Amino acid sequence: MTDSKQKSAPKSGFSRRAFLRGSGAAAAATALHTQTAAAVDDQGPKVVRGETSITLNVNGKDVQVKAEPRTTLLDVLRYQLELTGAKPVSLDGSSGASTVLIDDKPVAASTTLAMAATGKQIRTVESLGGEQPDDVVQAFVSHDAQQCGFCTPGFVVAVRAFLNKNPDATEAEVRAGLNGNICRCGTYANIVEAALAVVKGD
Amino acid sequence: MPEYNWPSREASTVIGKVHDRLDGTVKSTGAAKYTYDVNLKNQLIAVAYGSPYAHCKIKSLDVSGAEKTAGVVHVEILPQGQKDTEIEWEGELLAVVAAESEAAAREGISKIKLAVEELDVFADEGNLEAAEEAGRTGNGGGKVETVNEPGDDDDEDEFVEAEIERLFKQAKHVVEGYYAIDPITHCCLEPHGSTVEWKDGKLQAYLSTQNVSGTDEQFARDLKVTADDVHVQCEYIGGGFGSKFAPDYWGIAAARISKATGRPVKMMLQRDQELKLGGSRPSGYLKVRLGADQNGVVQVWDSHHWGSAGYRGGGVSHSVVPYVLVPPNYRRTSTTIKSNTAQARAWRAPNHPQACAMTQTALDDLAATMGANSYDIFLANLANASNGKADVYRAEMEVGAKLIDWKAKWHPHGKGPSRGSIVDGLGMALHTWGGTANTSSCLLKVHPDGGVESFCGTQDLGTGTRTVCAQVLAETFGLEVDGVRVNIGSSKYPNSGASGGSTTVGAVCESHRRAGQDALEKIFELAAKELEVDASVLEAVGGRIRDSANHDKSITWRKACSLIGLKPLEVTSNYQRGAASTLTNSGVGGVQMAHVEVDKETGVVKIKKFVAVQDQGLVINPKTCKSQIYGAVIMGIAAALYEQRITDPKTGKFINAELSDYKLARLGDIGEIVVELYEPESERVRGVIGNGEPPAISPKAAISNAVANALGVRVPTIPLTPKRVLDALAKA
Amino acid sequence: MKAFEYAAPRTEAEILQVLSAEPGATEVLAGGTDLVGLMKKMLVTPDRVVNIMDVPSLKTIDELPDGSVSIGAAVTLDLILDHPYLDVYPAVKQAIRGINSMQLQCQGTLGGEVCQRPRCWFYRNGLGLLSESASEGANQYHAILGNTGPAKFVNSSRIAPALIALEAQLRVIGPGEDEERLIPVSEFFRTPRHDGQREHVLQPQQLVTHVILPPIAGRTCATYEVRDGEGPDYPLAAAAVAMRLDGYGIVHAAKVVLGQVAPTPWNSPEAERLLIGHPVDPRRAEQAGLAAVRMASPLSENTYKVQLAKVAVKRAILLAAGHETGGF
Ligand SMILES: Cc1cc2nc3c(=O)[nH]c(=O)nc-3n(C[C@H](O)[C@H](O)[C@H](O)COP(=O)(O)OP(=O)(O)OC[C@H]3O[C@@H](n4cnc5c(N)ncnc54)[C@H](O)[C@@H]3O)c2cc1C
Ligand code: FES
């Protein structure tokens, strides 16, 4: 679009106050406002440069870490918190190996800036371990859903997130719903079995 | 010395039984520490700079910008980065930048300035004519076999030419075709790399390797120290597939930088580098004419193939062409091509997958030409099986056909019903592999409290090696698997061969069973005294040592071990590769069948069902054994349909070297896979044989054949992308 | 990654305060699924990154007085997929479903999806967006339409064709503090003619705040993508169609937009003309598909995409009209 065209573009007369919430949208719109709208200070938004100390909530605990703006969440987890379950496999999250839950949603820690994760609940695969491992972990073990295991933590988190959302998933849904992760060793067939075993409560 | 042997199927309590992988929980919870996960205090992160040119001569490499970058601590120019060096493939590493963080190292890398003289690039490795024109070809060797021998006065070449022509004239059915398979990469999810640290002149190296026992010497040689001064450790490895046998020059560079800076260094290849440097499989392109008799048994084969294993040439060995089913008369020749791409590394069953994909497809086209059922043609050609396994293949074909419902689902090539634009098809292929046990030693400690601990310099690639070791010892001692502690993954443990060639399961079964039986002999002697029986009547079962004829005469395992004394009983037992043995064997086979659907309008192929029937002698753990086969099949599906190293012909750039572009199979792509372990007594008594590689051989040919059956048209080049399917349909 | 500054404004006005007028100096960060990878590869090297994910007004889904639906640019794709109110726009949901990675859907945003940089592997390998290599090299995924200039890449957005077919608009704010305008999605993309030109019309200090979907008003719509496999790989060709049919099944209005075939989403008035005034049947859909690719000018390696684009159009039309596609 040329500049002249931009100038002549109509003003939309669009403001947030003008929004009408439709019945269907209302629920979602409320749900979307998870963070409280912060008060705007007169100084304008804060601009961060260089390394600073930030607080992240990881596996239920607040932790202080050092981060530059360019530091990824994955690097913080792996290099500062010794949480090396999430793996660096691709630069752009295409393998799913760095999957973690942020506010219960599966996302790639490798493409999430650490600073963008402040104020959120971060859960890593390590939170699914412990004395009484999560059902998904147990199913992965009993269905041999790992070989070299490098993709496995990312897959475990992905399966957990998928089943949280689809607790009664059918086999077809499992096969359609877990394509964000890559396994080079080829453990997919056993992952399908493992996920279905969790659904069935085996 | 005891007679080393395996218990019978009936007597086995652990062997042959399903057992969960011992490291399953640590792997599934992120607790397992891979090389990439080892963080040493104060470590530097090193990232390498690779050549953006596929063929050039270096004029200058200026790293001053990198040195000045905030956070960068050390920059090393590698020997290949020196002035006047000729670089022959894109990605070859030229310099390494070590910094406080990966982000800083990458920023440093971006400030490196390279000046080169660009040289002519050849990367069109499938194009024989162009390669010849560019002077990039070499003789790959070949072989001729004819039933009739030339007379004393005959010119050999003329005779062969005439004899082959005669045989083709005689043939009832002749097929001429072109079959090809593109290069792929290993694409390990954990890239090649290491974390290294010097302490008191000794090197501690956490290395992602398939060769724990052999890499300490390689570090030592290149760093001018002794192997005793190097400790290589690899508890867990994120994939190798034949590509991780050495520290590689970047591992050595990491050690040098660590020495120079006095700090630990972690250096893992970046994802694109892993695809470019970490290993690839040679391409293969084959032209063939074959002639068969009225029964469809091939009598004469005449082929020429070419391809490239990289800038040094090489390609698919002619020795496996045609594959497994070798007719009495054949002539095979080959040409190697030097292309400006990285040199290949061993990839799961080197040469076999390509040979299978280039030749068993031709056999299937014979069935198509004859209007015959592919199953019958494969069956008839078992007469030509070159490995003496015709009977086994026949039995495996029968099992496979039942599982995939071949009879009911079969239709002649291109003559099946279609649903809209969707057609379906069946295809099969078969394979062979050695799997001889590698050299291996095991140090076994039986503690006076009954604890059993083994030490072996082997590694678990995800193949279940740890679990197999524990099962063998548990079986030997009549214990639960959890009662055995297996230690592997350190070069300080007794030597065990590299995990290549499907040699590991045999290797560790040899060393662990031997060590177990050796130790048990000593424990029997002690128990015999206690029980006042002859040691020869004793057996170890269910946590007890007992008289095999009189089960009441027994003591617990613990009690027996308490007789050892204060110090543990230590036994080291060895197996030398190639030595005669009753425990292991070599030579496996397998048959695979694919059922696919193809959308004729879009060229998209989907796997409906895939059946793999595999023999591997005695199966130690059916669960992990099956997992290997599932994995091999899934890798095969990826290579058949999606995976492909794409080299831009103009620039020689490996243009899809990121996972978003290097397409692998995903969970939704694999269809229903059925794995059947073929283990009748005749197989079981042969002993243990590796199966890590063989099931990865057939999928490509089986799937290509299924697609040909669906379409009635051969898509000549693998992977069978929509583009290629549509191009083939358009040509037909 | 180059070191950069980070800002996380909390209102639209604040965003504009921290965005620079200089091209390339600031980048808007939404889900980061595309931007962070590009920064790691040093293909995008801003001095400052502005995270818009903490701005509540960008995270709403609302109905406007005229019945249009406004979706905030920072709304993640999974929320759109799960939103029952948006069921009337199957073309949008089908496109999002096609991304087929839970993670990318949960992290990626609508604004980011529309504004993502091209996937062209020459660009992603540092050879530039208008790389000459694409003319004769490995161009199997490149453009077959609109490719006569230096740009051979394809626009990557999966959702944009559907938005254009549905005649959606983008609310854009900036560069001035209270400047805002509505831009039809059909006018948002452009084909760069020289290096440094963006693939859309936004100026450095502008950003998309909302996508406004007009009421469905009796239209039917669908997206059909030719996908090779189940991963979050881009389709080989795609088409989105919106039509208004009368009680007799006659097409009264039609929008046909192709994706992944040209440097911008590609509207096909030729296909639309063929549809209007006729009932939808497989033959008509096929003809419309043919018309859509009649002007195609494939490159050395992508002739097959002409067939795929044709099939995508045909199948999108059939799907929109409630017919079987006959294929996968
Ligand atoms: C492996 C992989 C596979 C993918 N597959 C697909 C796919 O199949 N189909 C598909 O469509 N996409 C795919 N994506 C691309 C893309 O990441 C997603 O579509 C996602 O929706 C982008 O949203 P984001 O919020 O993460 O964008 P970001 O990465 O945050 O931003 C993307 C770009 O848009 C700009 N931007 C973001 N928001 C705005 C705004 N409001 N106004 C102006 N500019 C803005 C950013 O500055 C940046 O240049 C894939 C990505 C990856 C890594
Ligand atoms: S288990 Fe090795 S990559 Fe999945």
PDB file of C-alpha atoms in Angstrom, chain B residues 431-573:
ATOM      1  CA  HIS B 431      16.739 -58.371   3.681  1.00  0.00           C
ATOM      2  CA  THR B 432      19.753 -59.925   5.320  1.00  0.00           C
ATOM      3  CA  TRP B 433      22.468 -58.865   7.728  1.00  0.00           C
ATOM      4  CA  GLY B 434      25.372 -60.332   9.712  1.00  0.00           C
ATOM      5  CA  GLY B 435      25.186 -59.151  13.286  1.00  0.00           C
ATOM      6  CA  THR B 436      28.247 -61.028  14.570  1.00  0.00           C
ATOM      7  CA  ALA B 437      29.123 -60.360  18.196  1.00  0.00           C
ATOM      8  CA  ASN B 438      31.807 -57.743  18.738  1.00  0.00           C
ATOM      9  CA  THR B 439      34.728 -58.059  21.134  1.00  0.00           C
ATOM     10  CA  SER B 440      33.671 -57.476  24.727  1.00  0.00           C
ATOM     11  CA  SER B 441      34.934 -57.827  28.283  1.00  0.00           C
ATOM     12  CA  CYS B 442      32.936 -57.758  31.450  1.00  0.00           C
ATOM     13  CA  LEU B 443      34.178 -57.337  34.994  1.00  0.00           C
ATOM     14  CA  LEU B 444      31.737 -58.916  37.353  1.00  0.00           C
ATOM     15  CA  LYS B 445      31.677 -58.380  41.098  1.00  0.00           C
ATOM     16  CA  VAL B 446      29.596 -60.631  43.310  1.00  0.00           C
ATOM     17  CA  HIS B 447      29.458 -59.111  46.738  1.00  0.00           C
ATOM     18  CA  PRO B 448      29.325 -61.130  49.934  1.00  0.00           C
ATOM     19  CA  ASP B 449      25.887 -59.614  50.607  1.00  0.00           C
ATOM     20  CA  GLY B 450      24.588 -61.111  47.365  1.00  0.00           C
ATOM     21  CA  GLY B 451      24.791 -57.950  45.327  1.00  0.00           C
ATOM     22  CA  VAL B 452      25.835 -58.344  41.724  1.00  0.00           C
ATOM     23  CA  GLU B 453      27.545 -55.591  39.804  1.00  0.00           C
ATOM     24  CA  SER B 454      28.932 -55.604  36.284  1.00  0.00           C
ATOM     25  CA  PHE B 455      31.299 -53.208  34.539  1.00  0.00           C
ATOM     26  CA  CYS B 456      31.658 -53.051  30.791  1.00  0.00           C
ATOM     27  CA  GLY B 457      32.852 -50.328  28.437  1.00  0.00           C
ATOM     28  CA  THR B 458      29.875 -50.672  26.157  1.00  0.00           C
ATOM     29  CA  GLN B 459      27.082 -48.172  25.548  1.00  0.00           C
ATOM     30  CA  ASP B 460      23.307 -48.181  25.299  1.00  0.00           C
ATOM     31  CA  LEU B 461      22.111 -46.348  22.197  1.00  0.00           C
ATOM     32  CA  GLY B 462      18.530 -46.851  23.223  1.00  0.00           C
ATOM     33  CA  THR B 463      18.816 -50.402  22.048  1.00  0.00           C
ATOM     34  CA  GLY B 464      18.260 -51.730  25.559  1.00  0.00           C
ATOM     35  CA  THR B 465      21.856 -52.851  26.110  1.00  0.00           C
ATOM     36  CA  ARG B 466      21.742 -52.120  29.849  1.00  0.00           C
ATOM     37  CA  THR B 467      18.592 -54.142  30.246  1.00  0.00           C
ATOM     38  CA  VAL B 468      19.952 -57.047  28.215  1.00  0.00           C
ATOM     39  CA  CYS B 469      23.131 -57.182  30.350  1.00  0.00           C
ATOM     40  CA  ALA B 470      21.042 -57.283  33.512  1.00  0.00           C
ATOM     41  CA  GLN B 471      18.713 -59.942  32.125  1.00  0.00           C
ATOM     42  CA  VAL B 472      21.599 -62.188  31.126  1.00  0.00           C
ATOM     43  CA  LEU B 473      23.155 -61.948  34.586  1.00  0.00           C
ATOM     44  CA  ALA B 474      19.836 -62.343  36.375  1.00  0.00           C
ATOM     45  CA  GLU B 475      19.088 -65.467  34.350  1.00  0.00           C
ATOM     46  CA  THR B 476      22.534 -66.848  35.046  1.00  0.00           C
ATOM     47  CA  PHE B 477      22.278 -66.342  38.799  1.00  0.00           C
ATOM     48  CA  GLY B 478      18.579 -67.119  39.192  1.00  0.00           C
ATOM     49  CA  LEU B 479      17.930 -63.593  40.408  1.00  0.00           C
ATOM     50  CA  GLU B 480      15.478 -60.829  39.681  1.00  0.00           C
ATOM     51  CA  VAL B 481      16.652 -58.292  37.105  1.00  0.00           C
ATOM     52  CA  ASP B 482      16.514 -55.562  39.732  1.00  0.00           C
ATOM     53  CA  GLY B 483      19.048 -57.498  41.786  1.00  0.00           C
ATOM     54  CA  VAL B 484      21.768 -56.745  39.245  1.00  0.00           C
ATOM     55  CA  ARG B 485      23.547 -53.447  38.863  1.00  0.00           C
ATOM     56  CA  VAL B 486      24.913 -52.808  35.380  1.00  0.00           C
ATOM     57  CA  ASN B 487      27.618 -50.202  34.833  1.00  0.00           C
ATOM     58  CA  ILE B 488      28.416 -49.157  31.286  1.00  0.00           C
ATOM     59  CA  GLY B 489      29.425 -46.024  29.434  1.00  0.00           C
ATOM     60  CA  SER B 490      32.943 -45.423  30.743  1.00  0.00           C
ATOM     61  CA  SER B 491      36.278 -45.996  29.016  1.00  0.00           C
ATOM     62  CA  LYS B 492      37.704 -46.982  32.394  1.00  0.00           C
ATOM     63  CA  TYR B 493      35.564 -50.099  32.345  1.00  0.00           C
ATOM     64  CA  PRO B 494      36.783 -53.212  30.530  1.00  0.00           C
ATOM     65  CA  ASN B 495      36.962 -52.805  26.785  1.00  0.00           C
ATOM     66  CA  SER B 496      33.880 -53.489  24.704  1.00  0.00           C
ATOM     67  CA  GLY B 497      33.563 -52.938  20.983  1.00  0.00           C
ATOM     68  CA  ALA B 498      31.949 -50.014  19.254  1.00  0.00           C
ATOM     69  CA  SER B 499      28.219 -50.295  18.666  1.00  0.00           C
ATOM     70  CA  GLY B 500      28.182 -50.619  14.920  1.00  0.00           C
ATOM     71  CA  GLY B 501      27.027 -53.397  12.630  1.00  0.00           C
ATOM     72  CA  SER B 502      24.425 -54.694  15.094  1.00  0.00           C
ATOM     73  CA  THR B 503      27.259 -56.258  17.070  1.00  0.00           C
ATOM     74  CA  THR B 504      26.460 -55.021  20.562  1.00  0.00           C
ATOM     75  CA  VAL B 505      23.784 -57.338  21.813  1.00  0.00           C
ATOM     76  CA  GLY B 506      25.918 -60.320  20.838  1.00  0.00           C
ATOM     77  CA  ALA B 507      29.013 -58.730  22.367  1.00  0.00           C
ATOM     78  CA  VAL B 508      27.507 -58.043  25.777  1.00  0.00           C
ATOM     79  CA  CYS B 509      25.690 -61.355  25.856  1.00  0.00           C
ATOM     80  CA  GLU B 510      29.031 -63.074  25.292  1.00  0.00           C
ATOM     81  CA  SER B 511      30.921 -61.152  27.957  1.00  0.00           C
ATOM     82  CA  HIS B 512      28.151 -61.086  30.535  1.00  0.00           C
ATOM     83  CA  ARG B 513      27.058 -64.686  30.142  1.00  0.00           C
ATOM     84  CA  ARG B 514      30.665 -65.819  30.278  1.00  0.00           C
ATOM     85  CA  ALA B 515      31.450 -63.711  33.315  1.00  0.00           C
ATOM     86  CA  GLY B 516      28.241 -64.908  34.926  1.00  0.00           C
ATOM     87  CA  GLN B 517      28.930 -68.575  34.300  1.00  0.00           C
ATOM     88  CA  ASP B 518      32.558 -68.177  35.392  1.00  0.00           C
ATOM     89  CA  ALA B 519      31.506 -66.569  38.658  1.00  0.00           C
ATOM     90  CA  LEU B 520      28.723 -69.050  39.195  1.00  0.00           C
ATOM     91  CA  GLU B 521      31.171 -71.913  38.889  1.00  0.00           C
ATOM     92  CA  LYS B 522      33.110 -70.501  41.827  1.00  0.00           C
ATOM     93  CA  ILE B 523      29.977 -69.905  43.849  1.00  0.00           C
ATOM     94  CA  PHE B 524      28.785 -73.435  43.123  1.00  0.00           C
ATOM     95  CA  GLU B 525      32.082 -74.741  44.507  1.00  0.00           C
ATOM     96  CA  LEU B 526      31.478 -72.877  47.761  1.00  0.00           C
ATOM     97  CA  ALA B 527      27.847 -73.892  47.930  1.00  0.00           C
ATOM     98  CA  ALA B 528      28.674 -77.496  47.116  1.00  0.00           C
ATOM     99  CA  LYS B 529      30.818 -77.724  50.213  1.00  0.00           C
ATOM    100  CA  GLU B 530      28.086 -76.200  52.313  1.00  0.00           C
ATOM    101  CA  LEU B 531      25.404 -78.480  50.879  1.00  0.00           C
ATOM    102  CA  GLU B 532      27.711 -81.461  50.734  1.00  0.00           C
ATOM    103  CA  VAL B 533      26.923 -82.250  47.120  1.00  0.00           C
ATOM    104  CA  ASP B 534      28.952 -82.283  43.959  1.00  0.00           C
ATOM    105  CA  ALA B 535      29.118 -78.824  42.377  1.00  0.00           C
ATOM    106  CA  SER B 536      28.073 -80.282  39.039  1.00  0.00           C
ATOM    107  CA  VAL B 537      24.536 -80.999  40.258  1.00  0.00           C
ATOM    108  CA  LEU B 538      23.877 -77.429  41.360  1.00  0.00           C
ATOM    109  CA  GLU B 539      21.684 -74.866  39.682  1.00  0.00           C
ATOM    110  CA  ALA B 540      20.809 -71.263  40.491  1.00  0.00           C
ATOM    111  CA  VAL B 541      17.046 -70.736  40.409  1.00  0.00           C
ATOM    112  CA  GLY B 542      14.638 -68.349  42.074  1.00  0.00           C
ATOM    113  CA  GLY B 543      17.178 -66.739  44.376  1.00  0.00           C
ATOM    114  CA  ARG B 544      18.540 -70.059  45.594  1.00  0.00           C
ATOM    115  CA  ILE B 545      21.350 -72.462  44.805  1.00  0.00           C
ATOM    116  CA  ARG B 546      19.941 -75.925  44.787  1.00  0.00           C
ATOM    117  CA  ASP B 547      20.591 -79.523  43.871  1.00  0.00           C
ATOM    118  CA  SER B 548      18.923 -79.920  40.499  1.00  0.00           C
ATOM    119  CA  ALA B 549      17.751 -83.423  41.413  1.00  0.00           C
ATOM    120  CA  ASN B 550      16.750 -82.680  44.976  1.00  0.00           C
ATOM    121  CA  HIS B 551      15.340 -79.177  45.297  1.00  0.00           C
ATOM    122  CA  ASP B 552      15.124 -79.410  49.087  1.00  0.00           C
ATOM    123  CA  LYS B 553      18.847 -79.360  49.228  1.00  0.00           C
ATOM    124  CA  SER B 554      19.385 -75.623  48.758  1.00  0.00           C
ATOM    125  CA  ILE B 555      20.680 -72.401  50.214  1.00  0.00           C
ATOM    126  CA  THR B 556      19.699 -68.856  49.423  1.00  0.00           C
ATOM    127  CA  TRP B 557      21.763 -66.844  46.967  1.00  0.00           C
ATOM    128  CA  ARG B 558      22.681 -64.484  49.800  1.00  0.00           C
ATOM    129  CA  LYS B 559      23.859 -67.295  51.975  1.00  0.00           C
ATOM    130  CA  ALA B 560      25.928 -68.722  49.152  1.00  0.00           C
ATOM    131  CA  CYS B 561      27.502 -65.326  48.541  1.00  0.00           C
ATOM    132  CA  SER B 562      28.328 -64.897  52.198  1.00  0.00           C
ATOM    133  CA  LEU B 563      30.691 -67.830  51.721  1.00  0.00           C
ATOM    134  CA  ILE B 564      32.803 -65.704  49.353  1.00  0.00           C
ATOM    135  CA  GLY B 565      34.584 -64.040  52.265  1.00  0.00           C
ATOM    136  CA  LEU B 566      35.067 -60.367  53.009  1.00  0.00           C
ATOM    137  CA  LYS B 567      36.036 -59.157  49.576  1.00  0.00           C
ATOM    138  CA  PRO B 568      33.767 -59.478  46.564  1.00  0.00           C
ATOM    139  CA  LEU B 569      34.348 -62.232  44.082  1.00  0.00           C
ATOM    140  CA  GLU B 570      35.742 -60.614  40.932  1.00  0.00           C
ATOM    141  CA  VAL B 571      35.718 -62.215  37.523  1.00  0.00           C
ATOM    142  CA  THR B 572      36.661 -60.704  34.205  1.00  0.00           C
ATOM    143  CA  SER B 573      35.602 -62.590  31.120  1.00  0.00           C
TER     144      SER B 573
END
